[in-house]
Amino acid sequence: MVVAIDKIFEEIKKLSPMDRYKLRTMLDFDEITEDDIEISKSAAGGWADVDADELIKDIYGKREKSSRMGEEW
């Protein structure tokens, strides 16, 4: 059972913030429709074609090149 829950959490982590919001909204309702299920299935794996290492490299590269002044904490 724990392994199944871990797999569910891993799939949820892959969802975009908007899709996570939609999922939370659907779970708040007593009844989940077939359309809701299909929308959730279609969202799964939405980032599968993104190279995570390349994305991280791009993000940090853009941060280093930014001309914006940073906050000092």
Short mmCIF file of C-alpha atoms in Angstrom, two decimals:
data_model
loop_
_atom_site.label_atom_id
_atom_site.label_comp_id
_atom_site.label_asym_id
_atom_site.label_seq_id
_atom_site.Cartn_x
_atom_site.Cartn_y
_atom_site.Cartn_z
CA MET A 1 0.00 0.00 0.00
CA VAL A 2 2.81 2.42 0.85
CA VAL A 3 4.47 1.80 -2.52
CA ALA A 4 1.22 2.59 -4.33
CA ILE A 5 0.83 5.82 -2.38
CA ASP A 6 4.42 6.80 -3.18
CA LYS A 7 3.74 6.21 -6.87
CA ILE A 8 0.64 8.41 -6.67
CA PHE A 9 2.62 11.19 -4.98
CA GLU A 10 5.33 10.97 -7.64
CA GLU A 11 2.71 11.35 -10.39
CA ILE A 12 1.13 14.31 -8.60
CA LYS A 13 4.55 15.99 -8.35
CA LYS A 14 4.78 15.82 -12.15
CA LEU A 15 1.59 17.86 -12.60
CA SER A 16 1.76 21.56 -13.34
CA PRO A 17 0.56 23.89 -10.59
CA MET A 18 -2.66 24.47 -12.54
CA ASP A 19 -3.31 20.74 -12.92
CA ARG A 20 -2.61 20.22 -9.20
CA TYR A 21 -5.15 22.93 -8.45
CA LYS A 22 -7.68 21.22 -10.71
CA LEU A 23 -7.02 17.92 -8.95
CA ARG A 24 -7.53 19.47 -5.52
CA THR A 25 -10.76 21.06 -6.75
CA MET A 26 -12.01 17.73 -8.10
CA LEU A 27 -11.16 15.96 -4.84
CA ASP A 28 -13.20 18.51 -2.89
CA PHE A 29 -16.36 17.36 -4.70
CA ASP A 30 -18.28 14.29 -3.58
CA GLU A 31 -18.63 13.02 -7.13
CA ILE A 32 -15.88 12.69 -9.71
CA THR A 33 -17.06 12.47 -13.30
CA GLU A 34 -15.56 10.52 -16.19
CA ASP A 35 -14.49 13.84 -17.70
CA ASP A 36 -12.58 14.64 -14.52
CA ILE A 37 -10.77 11.31 -14.72
CA GLU A 38 -9.89 11.82 -18.39
CA ILE A 39 -8.56 15.33 -17.71
CA SER A 40 -6.36 13.95 -14.93
CA LYS A 41 -5.06 11.17 -17.15
CA SER A 42 -4.29 13.57 -19.97
CA ALA A 43 -2.26 15.77 -17.61
CA ALA A 44 -0.08 12.90 -16.39
CA GLY A 45 3.33 12.93 -18.01
CA GLY A 46 2.88 16.42 -19.41
CA TRP A 47 6.54 17.21 -18.72
CA ALA A 48 7.86 13.86 -19.97
CA ASP A 49 9.63 15.45 -22.94
CA VAL A 50 11.44 18.06 -20.82
CA ASP A 51 15.12 17.41 -20.09
CA ALA A 52 15.28 18.26 -16.36
CA ASP A 53 19.05 18.80 -16.32
CA GLU A 54 18.87 21.16 -19.29
CA LEU A 55 15.97 23.06 -17.73
CA ILE A 56 17.89 23.52 -14.45
CA LYS A 57 20.99 24.63 -16.37
CA ASP A 58 18.93 27.20 -18.31
CA ILE A 59 17.27 28.55 -15.17
CA TYR A 60 20.54 29.04 -13.31
CA GLY A 61 22.20 30.47 -16.42
CA LYS A 62 19.48 33.08 -16.80
CA ARG A 63 19.70 33.95 -13.11
CA GLU A 64 23.43 34.60 -13.44
CA LYS A 65 22.91 36.84 -16.49
CA SER A 66 20.06 38.80 -14.92
CA SER A 67 20.55 42.56 -14.64
CA ARG A 68 18.06 42.78 -11.78
CA MET A 69 19.41 43.63 -8.38
CA GLY A 70 19.03 40.79 -5.93
CA GLU A 71 17.68 40.89 -2.43
CA GLU A 72 20.10 40.64 0.42
CA TRP A 73 18.72 38.73 3.34
#
